[in-house]
Short mmCIF file of C-alpha atoms in Angstrom, two decimals:
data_model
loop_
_atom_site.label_atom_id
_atom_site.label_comp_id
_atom_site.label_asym_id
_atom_site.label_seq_id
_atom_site.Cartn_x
_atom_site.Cartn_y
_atom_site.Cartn_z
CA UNK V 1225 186.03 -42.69 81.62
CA UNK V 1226 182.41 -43.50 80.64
CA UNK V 1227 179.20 -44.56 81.42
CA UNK V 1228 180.11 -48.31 81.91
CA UNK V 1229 182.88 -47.52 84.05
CA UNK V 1230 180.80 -44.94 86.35
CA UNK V 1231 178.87 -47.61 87.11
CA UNK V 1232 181.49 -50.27 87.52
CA UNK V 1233 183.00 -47.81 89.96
CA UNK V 1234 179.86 -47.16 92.09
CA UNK V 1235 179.67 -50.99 92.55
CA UNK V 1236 182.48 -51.23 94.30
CA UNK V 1237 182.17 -47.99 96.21
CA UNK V 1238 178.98 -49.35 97.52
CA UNK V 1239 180.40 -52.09 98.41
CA UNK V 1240 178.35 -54.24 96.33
CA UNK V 1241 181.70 -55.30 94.56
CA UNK V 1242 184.98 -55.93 95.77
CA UNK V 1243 185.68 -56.04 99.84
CA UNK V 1244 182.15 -55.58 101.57
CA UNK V 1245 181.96 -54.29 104.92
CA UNK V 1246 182.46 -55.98 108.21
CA UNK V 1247 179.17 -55.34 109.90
CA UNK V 1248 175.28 -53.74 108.81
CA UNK V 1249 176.69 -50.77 111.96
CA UNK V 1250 179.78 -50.39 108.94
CA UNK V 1251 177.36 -50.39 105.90
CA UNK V 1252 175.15 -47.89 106.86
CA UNK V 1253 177.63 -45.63 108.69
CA UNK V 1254 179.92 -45.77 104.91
CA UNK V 1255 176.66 -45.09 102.90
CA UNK V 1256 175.49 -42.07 105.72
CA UNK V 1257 171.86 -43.50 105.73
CA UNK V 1258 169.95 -46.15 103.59
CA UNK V 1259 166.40 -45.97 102.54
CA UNK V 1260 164.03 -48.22 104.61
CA UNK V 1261 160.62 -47.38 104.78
CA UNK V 1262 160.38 -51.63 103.56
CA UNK V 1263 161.92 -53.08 106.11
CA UNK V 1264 162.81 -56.50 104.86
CA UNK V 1265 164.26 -55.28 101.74
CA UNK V 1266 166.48 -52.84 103.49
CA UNK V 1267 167.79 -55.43 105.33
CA UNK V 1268 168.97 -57.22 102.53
CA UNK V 1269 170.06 -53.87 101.27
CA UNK V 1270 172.43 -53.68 104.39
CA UNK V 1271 173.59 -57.50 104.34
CA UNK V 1272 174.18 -57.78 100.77
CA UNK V 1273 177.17 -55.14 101.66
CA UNK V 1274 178.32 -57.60 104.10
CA UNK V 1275 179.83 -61.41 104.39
CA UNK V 1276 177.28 -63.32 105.07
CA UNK V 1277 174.99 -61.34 107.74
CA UNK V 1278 171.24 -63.23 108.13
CA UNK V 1279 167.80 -61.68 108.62
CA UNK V 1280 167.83 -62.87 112.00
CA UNK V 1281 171.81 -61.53 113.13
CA UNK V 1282 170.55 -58.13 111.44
CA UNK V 1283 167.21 -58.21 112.89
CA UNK V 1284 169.22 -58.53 116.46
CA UNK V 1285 171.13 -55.55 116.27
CA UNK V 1286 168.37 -53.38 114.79
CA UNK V 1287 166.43 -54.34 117.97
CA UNK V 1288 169.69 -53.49 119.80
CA UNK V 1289 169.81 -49.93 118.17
CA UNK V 1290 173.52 -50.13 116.55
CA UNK V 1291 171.23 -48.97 113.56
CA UNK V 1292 168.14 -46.86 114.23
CA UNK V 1293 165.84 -45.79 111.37
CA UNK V 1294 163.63 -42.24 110.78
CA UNK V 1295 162.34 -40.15 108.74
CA UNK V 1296 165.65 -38.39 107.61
CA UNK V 1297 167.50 -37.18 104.56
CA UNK V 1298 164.17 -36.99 102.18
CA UNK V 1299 160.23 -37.26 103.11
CA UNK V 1300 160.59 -41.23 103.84
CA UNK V 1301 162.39 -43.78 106.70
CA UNK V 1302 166.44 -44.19 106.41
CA UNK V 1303 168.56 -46.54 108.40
CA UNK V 1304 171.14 -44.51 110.26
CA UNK V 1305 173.90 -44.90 112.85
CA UNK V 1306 173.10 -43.56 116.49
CA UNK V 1307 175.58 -41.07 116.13
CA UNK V 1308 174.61 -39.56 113.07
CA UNK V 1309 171.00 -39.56 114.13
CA UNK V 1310 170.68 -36.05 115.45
CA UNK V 1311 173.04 -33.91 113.50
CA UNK V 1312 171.09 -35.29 110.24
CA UNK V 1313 168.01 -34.19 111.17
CA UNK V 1314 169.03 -31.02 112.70
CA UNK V 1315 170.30 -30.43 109.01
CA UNK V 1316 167.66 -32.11 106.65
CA UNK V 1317 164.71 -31.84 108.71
CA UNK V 1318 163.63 -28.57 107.70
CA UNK V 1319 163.18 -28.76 104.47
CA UNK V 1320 161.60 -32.35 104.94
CA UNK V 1321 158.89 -30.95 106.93
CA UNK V 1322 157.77 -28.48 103.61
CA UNK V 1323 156.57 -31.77 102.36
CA UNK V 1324 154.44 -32.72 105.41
CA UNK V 1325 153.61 -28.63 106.41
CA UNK V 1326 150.99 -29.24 103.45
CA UNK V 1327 149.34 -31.91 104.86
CA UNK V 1328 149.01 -30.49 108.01
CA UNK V 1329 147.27 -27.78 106.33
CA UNK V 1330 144.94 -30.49 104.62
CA UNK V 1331 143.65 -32.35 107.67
CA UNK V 1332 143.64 -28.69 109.70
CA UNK V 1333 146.35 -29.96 112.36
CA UNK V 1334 147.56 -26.60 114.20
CA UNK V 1335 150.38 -25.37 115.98
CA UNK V 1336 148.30 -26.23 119.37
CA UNK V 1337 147.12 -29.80 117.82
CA UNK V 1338 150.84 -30.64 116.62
CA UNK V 1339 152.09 -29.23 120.32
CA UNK V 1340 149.48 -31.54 122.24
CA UNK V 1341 150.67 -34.58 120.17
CA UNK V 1342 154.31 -34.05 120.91
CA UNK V 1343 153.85 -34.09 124.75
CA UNK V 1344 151.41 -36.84 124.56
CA UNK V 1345 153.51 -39.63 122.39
CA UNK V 1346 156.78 -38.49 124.58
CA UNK V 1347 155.10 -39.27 127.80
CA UNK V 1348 153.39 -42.39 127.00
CA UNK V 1349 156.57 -43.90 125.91
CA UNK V 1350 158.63 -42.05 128.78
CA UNK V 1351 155.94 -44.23 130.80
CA UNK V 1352 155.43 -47.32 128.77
CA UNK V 1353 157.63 -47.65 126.20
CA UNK V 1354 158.92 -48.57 123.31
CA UNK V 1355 155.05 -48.83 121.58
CA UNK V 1356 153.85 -49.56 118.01
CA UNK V 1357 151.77 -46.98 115.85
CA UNK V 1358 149.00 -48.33 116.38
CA UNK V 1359 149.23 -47.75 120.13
CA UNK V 1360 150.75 -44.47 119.89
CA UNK V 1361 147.36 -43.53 117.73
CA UNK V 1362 144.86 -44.92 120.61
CA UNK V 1363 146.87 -42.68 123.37
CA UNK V 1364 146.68 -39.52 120.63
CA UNK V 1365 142.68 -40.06 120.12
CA UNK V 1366 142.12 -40.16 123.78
CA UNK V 1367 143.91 -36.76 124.03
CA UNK V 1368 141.21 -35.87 121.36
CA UNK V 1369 143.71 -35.80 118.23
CA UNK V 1370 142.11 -37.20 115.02
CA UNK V 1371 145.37 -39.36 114.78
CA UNK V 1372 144.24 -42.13 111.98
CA UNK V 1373 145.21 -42.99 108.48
CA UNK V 1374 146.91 -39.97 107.02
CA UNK V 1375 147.10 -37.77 110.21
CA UNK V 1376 148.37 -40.49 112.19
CA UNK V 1377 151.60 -40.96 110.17
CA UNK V 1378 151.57 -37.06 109.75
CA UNK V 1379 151.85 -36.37 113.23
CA UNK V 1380 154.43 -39.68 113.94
CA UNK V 1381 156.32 -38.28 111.10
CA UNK V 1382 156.78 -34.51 113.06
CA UNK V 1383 158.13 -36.63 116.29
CA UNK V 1384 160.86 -38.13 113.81
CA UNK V 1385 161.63 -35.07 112.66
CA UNK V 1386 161.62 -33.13 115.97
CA UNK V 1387 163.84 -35.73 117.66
CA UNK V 1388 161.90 -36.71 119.83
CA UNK V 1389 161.52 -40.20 118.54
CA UNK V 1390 163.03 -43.28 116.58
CA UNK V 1391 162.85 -46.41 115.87
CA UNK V 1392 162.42 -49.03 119.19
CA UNK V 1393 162.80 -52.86 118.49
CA UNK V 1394 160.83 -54.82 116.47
CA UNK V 1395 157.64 -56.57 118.55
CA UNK V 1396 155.73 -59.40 116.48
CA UNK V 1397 156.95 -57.96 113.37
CA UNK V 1398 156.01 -54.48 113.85
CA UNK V 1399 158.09 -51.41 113.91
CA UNK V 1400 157.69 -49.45 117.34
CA UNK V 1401 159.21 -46.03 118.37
CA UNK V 1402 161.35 -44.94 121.34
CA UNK V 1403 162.53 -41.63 122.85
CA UNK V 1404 165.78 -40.63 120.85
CA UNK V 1405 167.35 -39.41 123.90
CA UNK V 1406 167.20 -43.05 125.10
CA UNK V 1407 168.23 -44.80 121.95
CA UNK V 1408 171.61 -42.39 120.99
CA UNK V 1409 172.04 -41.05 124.27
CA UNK V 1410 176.09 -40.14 122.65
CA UNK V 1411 173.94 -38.66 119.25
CA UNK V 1412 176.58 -35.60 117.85
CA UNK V 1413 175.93 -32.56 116.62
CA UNK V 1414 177.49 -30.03 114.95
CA UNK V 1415 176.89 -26.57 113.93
CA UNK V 1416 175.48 -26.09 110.27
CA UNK V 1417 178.57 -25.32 108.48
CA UNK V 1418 180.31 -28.69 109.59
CA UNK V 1419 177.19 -31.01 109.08
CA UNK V 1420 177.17 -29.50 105.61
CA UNK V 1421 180.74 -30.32 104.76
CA UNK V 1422 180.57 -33.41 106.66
CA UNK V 1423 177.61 -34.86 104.56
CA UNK V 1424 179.12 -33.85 101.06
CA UNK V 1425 182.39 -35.45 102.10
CA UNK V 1426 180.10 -38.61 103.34
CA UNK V 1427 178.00 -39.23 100.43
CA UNK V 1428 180.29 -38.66 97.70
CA UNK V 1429 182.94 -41.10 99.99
CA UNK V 1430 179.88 -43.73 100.07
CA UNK V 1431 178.41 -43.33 96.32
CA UNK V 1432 180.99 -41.58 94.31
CA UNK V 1433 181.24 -40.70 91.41
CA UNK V 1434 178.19 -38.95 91.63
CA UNK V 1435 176.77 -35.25 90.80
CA UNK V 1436 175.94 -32.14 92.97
CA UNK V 1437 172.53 -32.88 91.68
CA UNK V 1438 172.15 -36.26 92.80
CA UNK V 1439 173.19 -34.78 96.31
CA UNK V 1440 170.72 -32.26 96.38
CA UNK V 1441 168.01 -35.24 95.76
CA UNK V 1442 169.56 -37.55 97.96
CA UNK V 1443 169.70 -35.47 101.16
CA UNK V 1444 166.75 -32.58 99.96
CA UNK V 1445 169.68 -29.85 99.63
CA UNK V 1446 169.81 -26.78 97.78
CA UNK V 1447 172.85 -26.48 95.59
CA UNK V 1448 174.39 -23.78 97.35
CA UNK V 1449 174.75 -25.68 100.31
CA UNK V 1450 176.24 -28.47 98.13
CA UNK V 1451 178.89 -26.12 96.61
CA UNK V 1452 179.72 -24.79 100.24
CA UNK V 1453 180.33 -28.26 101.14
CA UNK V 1454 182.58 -29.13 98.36
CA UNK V 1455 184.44 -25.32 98.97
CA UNK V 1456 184.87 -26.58 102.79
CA UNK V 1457 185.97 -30.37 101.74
CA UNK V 1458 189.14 -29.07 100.12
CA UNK V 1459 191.27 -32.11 98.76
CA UNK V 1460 189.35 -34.79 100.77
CA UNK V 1461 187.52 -34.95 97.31
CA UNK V 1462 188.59 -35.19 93.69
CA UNK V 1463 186.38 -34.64 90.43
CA UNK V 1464 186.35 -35.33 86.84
CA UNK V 1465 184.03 -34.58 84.08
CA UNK V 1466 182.10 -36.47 81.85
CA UNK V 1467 179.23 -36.01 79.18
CA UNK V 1468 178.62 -32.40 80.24
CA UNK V 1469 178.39 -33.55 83.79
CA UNK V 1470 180.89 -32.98 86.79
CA UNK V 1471 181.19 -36.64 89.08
CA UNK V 1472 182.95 -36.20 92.70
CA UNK V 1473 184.53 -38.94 94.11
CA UNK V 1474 186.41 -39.41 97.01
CA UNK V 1475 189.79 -39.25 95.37
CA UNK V 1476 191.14 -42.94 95.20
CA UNK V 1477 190.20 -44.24 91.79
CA UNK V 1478 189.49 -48.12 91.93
CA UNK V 1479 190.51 -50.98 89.67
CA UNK V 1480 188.23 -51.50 86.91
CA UNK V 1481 188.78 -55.01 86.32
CA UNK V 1482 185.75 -57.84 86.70
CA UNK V 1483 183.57 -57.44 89.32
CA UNK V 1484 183.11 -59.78 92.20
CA UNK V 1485 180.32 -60.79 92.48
CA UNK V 1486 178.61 -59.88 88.95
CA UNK V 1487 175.37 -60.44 89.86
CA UNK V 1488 173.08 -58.70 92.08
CA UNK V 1489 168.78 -58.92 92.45
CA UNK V 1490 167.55 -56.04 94.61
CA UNK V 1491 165.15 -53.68 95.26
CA UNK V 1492 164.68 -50.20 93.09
CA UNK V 1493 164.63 -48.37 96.76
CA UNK V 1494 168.43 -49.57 97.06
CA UNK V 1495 171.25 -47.26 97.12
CA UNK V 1496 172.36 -47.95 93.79
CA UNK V 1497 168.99 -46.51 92.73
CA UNK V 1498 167.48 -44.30 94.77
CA UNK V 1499 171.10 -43.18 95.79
CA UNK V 1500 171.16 -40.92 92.52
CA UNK V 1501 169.13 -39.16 90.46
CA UNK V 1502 170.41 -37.00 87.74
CA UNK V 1503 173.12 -39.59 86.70
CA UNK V 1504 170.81 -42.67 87.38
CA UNK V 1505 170.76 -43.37 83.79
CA UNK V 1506 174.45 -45.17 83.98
CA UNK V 1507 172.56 -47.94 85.46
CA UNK V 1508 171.26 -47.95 81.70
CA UNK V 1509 173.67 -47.50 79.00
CA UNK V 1510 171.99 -49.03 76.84
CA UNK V 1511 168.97 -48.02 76.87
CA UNK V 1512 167.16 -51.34 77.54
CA UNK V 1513 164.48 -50.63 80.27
CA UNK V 1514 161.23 -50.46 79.42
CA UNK V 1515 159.53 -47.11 80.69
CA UNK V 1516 156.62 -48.88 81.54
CA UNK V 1517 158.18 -51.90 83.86
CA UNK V 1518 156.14 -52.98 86.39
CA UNK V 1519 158.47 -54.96 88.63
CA UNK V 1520 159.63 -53.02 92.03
CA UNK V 1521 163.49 -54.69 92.21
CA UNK V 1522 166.26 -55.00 89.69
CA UNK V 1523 168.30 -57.37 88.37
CA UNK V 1524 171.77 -56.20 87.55
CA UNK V 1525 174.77 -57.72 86.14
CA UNK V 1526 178.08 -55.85 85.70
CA UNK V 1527 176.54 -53.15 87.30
CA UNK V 1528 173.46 -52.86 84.09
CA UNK V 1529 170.42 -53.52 85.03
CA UNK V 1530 169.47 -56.51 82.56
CA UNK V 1531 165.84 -57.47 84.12
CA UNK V 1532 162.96 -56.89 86.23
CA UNK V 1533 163.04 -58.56 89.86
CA UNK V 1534 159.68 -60.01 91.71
CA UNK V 1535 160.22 -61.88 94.97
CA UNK V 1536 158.18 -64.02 96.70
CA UNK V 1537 158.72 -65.15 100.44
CA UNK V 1538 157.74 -68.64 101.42
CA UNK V 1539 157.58 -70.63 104.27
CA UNK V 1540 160.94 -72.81 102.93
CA UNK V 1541 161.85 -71.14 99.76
CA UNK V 1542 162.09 -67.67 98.04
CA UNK V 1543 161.29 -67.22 94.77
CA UNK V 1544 162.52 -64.20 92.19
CA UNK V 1545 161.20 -63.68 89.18
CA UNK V 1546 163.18 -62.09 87.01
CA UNK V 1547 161.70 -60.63 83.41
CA UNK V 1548 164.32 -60.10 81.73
CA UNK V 1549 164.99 -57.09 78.89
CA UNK V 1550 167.42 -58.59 77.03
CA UNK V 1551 168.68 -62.47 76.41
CA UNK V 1552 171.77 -63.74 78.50
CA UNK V 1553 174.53 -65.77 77.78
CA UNK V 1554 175.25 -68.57 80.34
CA UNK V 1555 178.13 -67.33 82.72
CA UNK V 1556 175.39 -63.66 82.96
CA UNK V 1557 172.75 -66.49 84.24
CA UNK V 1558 174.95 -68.12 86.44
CA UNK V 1559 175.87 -64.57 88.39
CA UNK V 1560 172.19 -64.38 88.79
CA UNK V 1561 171.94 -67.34 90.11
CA UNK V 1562 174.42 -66.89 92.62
CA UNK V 1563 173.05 -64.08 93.60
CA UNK V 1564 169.92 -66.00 94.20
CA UNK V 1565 171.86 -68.08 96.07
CA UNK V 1566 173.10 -65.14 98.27
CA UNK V 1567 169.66 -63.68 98.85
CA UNK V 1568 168.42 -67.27 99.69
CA UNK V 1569 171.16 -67.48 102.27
CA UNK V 1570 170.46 -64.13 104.32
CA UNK V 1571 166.84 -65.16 104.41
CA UNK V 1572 167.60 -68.56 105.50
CA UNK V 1573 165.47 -70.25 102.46
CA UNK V 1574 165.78 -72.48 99.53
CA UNK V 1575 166.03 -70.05 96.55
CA UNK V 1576 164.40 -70.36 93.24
CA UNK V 1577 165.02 -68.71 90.33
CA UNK V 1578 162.67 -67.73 87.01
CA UNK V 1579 163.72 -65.97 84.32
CA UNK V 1580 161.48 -64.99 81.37
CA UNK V 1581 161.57 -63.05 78.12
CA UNK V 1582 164.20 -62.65 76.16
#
């Protein structure tokens, strides 16, 4: 086992190699939750798991619910299934709300203040519901709550992680919230023990091999509570260890022959990314990304990260830019290409493709 193989292997547990899912309700139910505070590129984060899934097919069942998205795991949005939705944040939500605690403190927003704005946003959408931020904010300032910029998403943020909201359907292009109870009316729960064992068994199933230390940044756990998951998961997990590191798994070790498809352009909040931390650097073996990179997506082939990914949505056409760190040989073009081609599909647009550098 090394570095190139970790990363071989994550490819395919992520399903972005090998047999995808069947459906976005599959993708982000295997992964647990996916980052999403962009919604666009979490969709394609979601259908690139997938055969074939548009914008518009996942847009449907987002505004259906199958997958609802809140502030859950780590200070920022996540897709989730309904019936993970309220066990998660029973579990992660406390140690999320450290994060906004101090900004509470910073714009003076008391107990009575934070109180005031929970009964306020769950009756106006008990009333009139689902509504967008914005009109969420004009119901909190005529209860007298200095609910804009900062404040605003502070107090929106503390209804996430209450459970008292989530996400409602899209209206115009903008997110709006709903009452949880109404959205995953069937939510589970389970006492802490269980949801601790139940999302170490989940996350190293959906991104394995991986470390307790990516865990703990992944889902803002301590290490304890990592270790008493893995105690509690018993042989529902397996381990090996590699350059000083231990990498859980969950058990079946896949084939490491070529991947299908090679080549991959997405977004730096993606799971392969942002799913890890201390063992990112296998998305890097050698060594070839610039510290300074300015681009916010990835190009990847054979599970390295070989360029820098722009993209740019038009009317009939999407265009990536790709800046690329090192040269590539012709068949390494041609999987970026087709993953162009992939991308260009989902959106339901003529892709382009520009490389440069190298």
């Amino acid at each position: 086992m090394d570095a190139r193989a970790i990363a071989r292997w994550r490819v395919r547990t992520l399903r972005l190699a090998g047999q995808g899912h069947a459906s976005p309700e599959a993708v982000v139910g295997g992964l647990l939750g996916v980052q999403a505070e962009n919604h666009g590129q979490a969709s394609w984060a979601v259908a690139t798991r997938t055969n074939g899934l548009t914008e518009t097919e996942f847009a449907r069942r987002f505004d259906a619910g199958t997958v609802l998205r809140t502030h859950v795991l780590r200070p920022t949005w996540h897709f989730v299934r309904p019936g993970d939705i309220r066990w998660l944040l029973e579990l992660t939500a406390p140690r999320i709300r450290r994060t906004f605690r101090l900004h509470e403190r910073e714009l003076g927003l008391d107990g009575a203040a934070i109180e005031r704005s929970r009964s306020v946003i769950a009756s106006s959408l008990a009333a009139d519901g689902p509504l967008t931020r914005a009109a969420l904010g004009e119901r909190l300032r005529e209860a007298g709550l200095p609910a804009v910029n900062l404040a605003l998403a502070v107090l929106m943020a503390d209804v996430e992680l209450e459970a008292i909201v989530c996400s409602g359907p899209l209206v115009d292009g903008q997110h709006t919230y709903a009452l949880l109870d109404e959205r995953a009316p069937s939510a589970r729960r389970r006492d802490r023990d269980e949801a601790v064992a139940e999302l170490v068994v989940r996350y190293f199933t959906g991104h394995g091999p991986a470390t307790e230390r990516d865990l703990t940044y992944w889902a803002t756990m301590t290490v304890t509570d990592v270790r008493a998951g893995l105690a509690a998961a018993g042989d529902r997990l397996a381990s090996f260890e590699h350059d000083g590191r231990t990498y859980w798994h969950g058990g079946e070790v896949p084939d490491d022959g070529p991947l299908e498809p090679r080549g991959h352009l997405l977004q730096t909040l993606d799971e392969y990314h942002n799913g890890y931390q201390d063992s990112r650097d296998v998305l890097d073996v050698d060594g070839i990304v610039p510290r300074s990179r300015r681009t916010v997506g990835m190009a990847l082939v054979d599970a390295q990260m070989v360029g820098g990914m722009r993209r740019r949505v038009e009317p009939d056409r999407v265009v990536f830019e790709v800046e690329l760190f090192r040269g590539l040989a012709p068949d390494e073009r041609a999987a970026l290409h087709d993953a162009a081609e992939r991308y260009g599909d989902f959106l339901g647009r003529s892709p382009e493709l520009v490389l440069s550098g190298p």
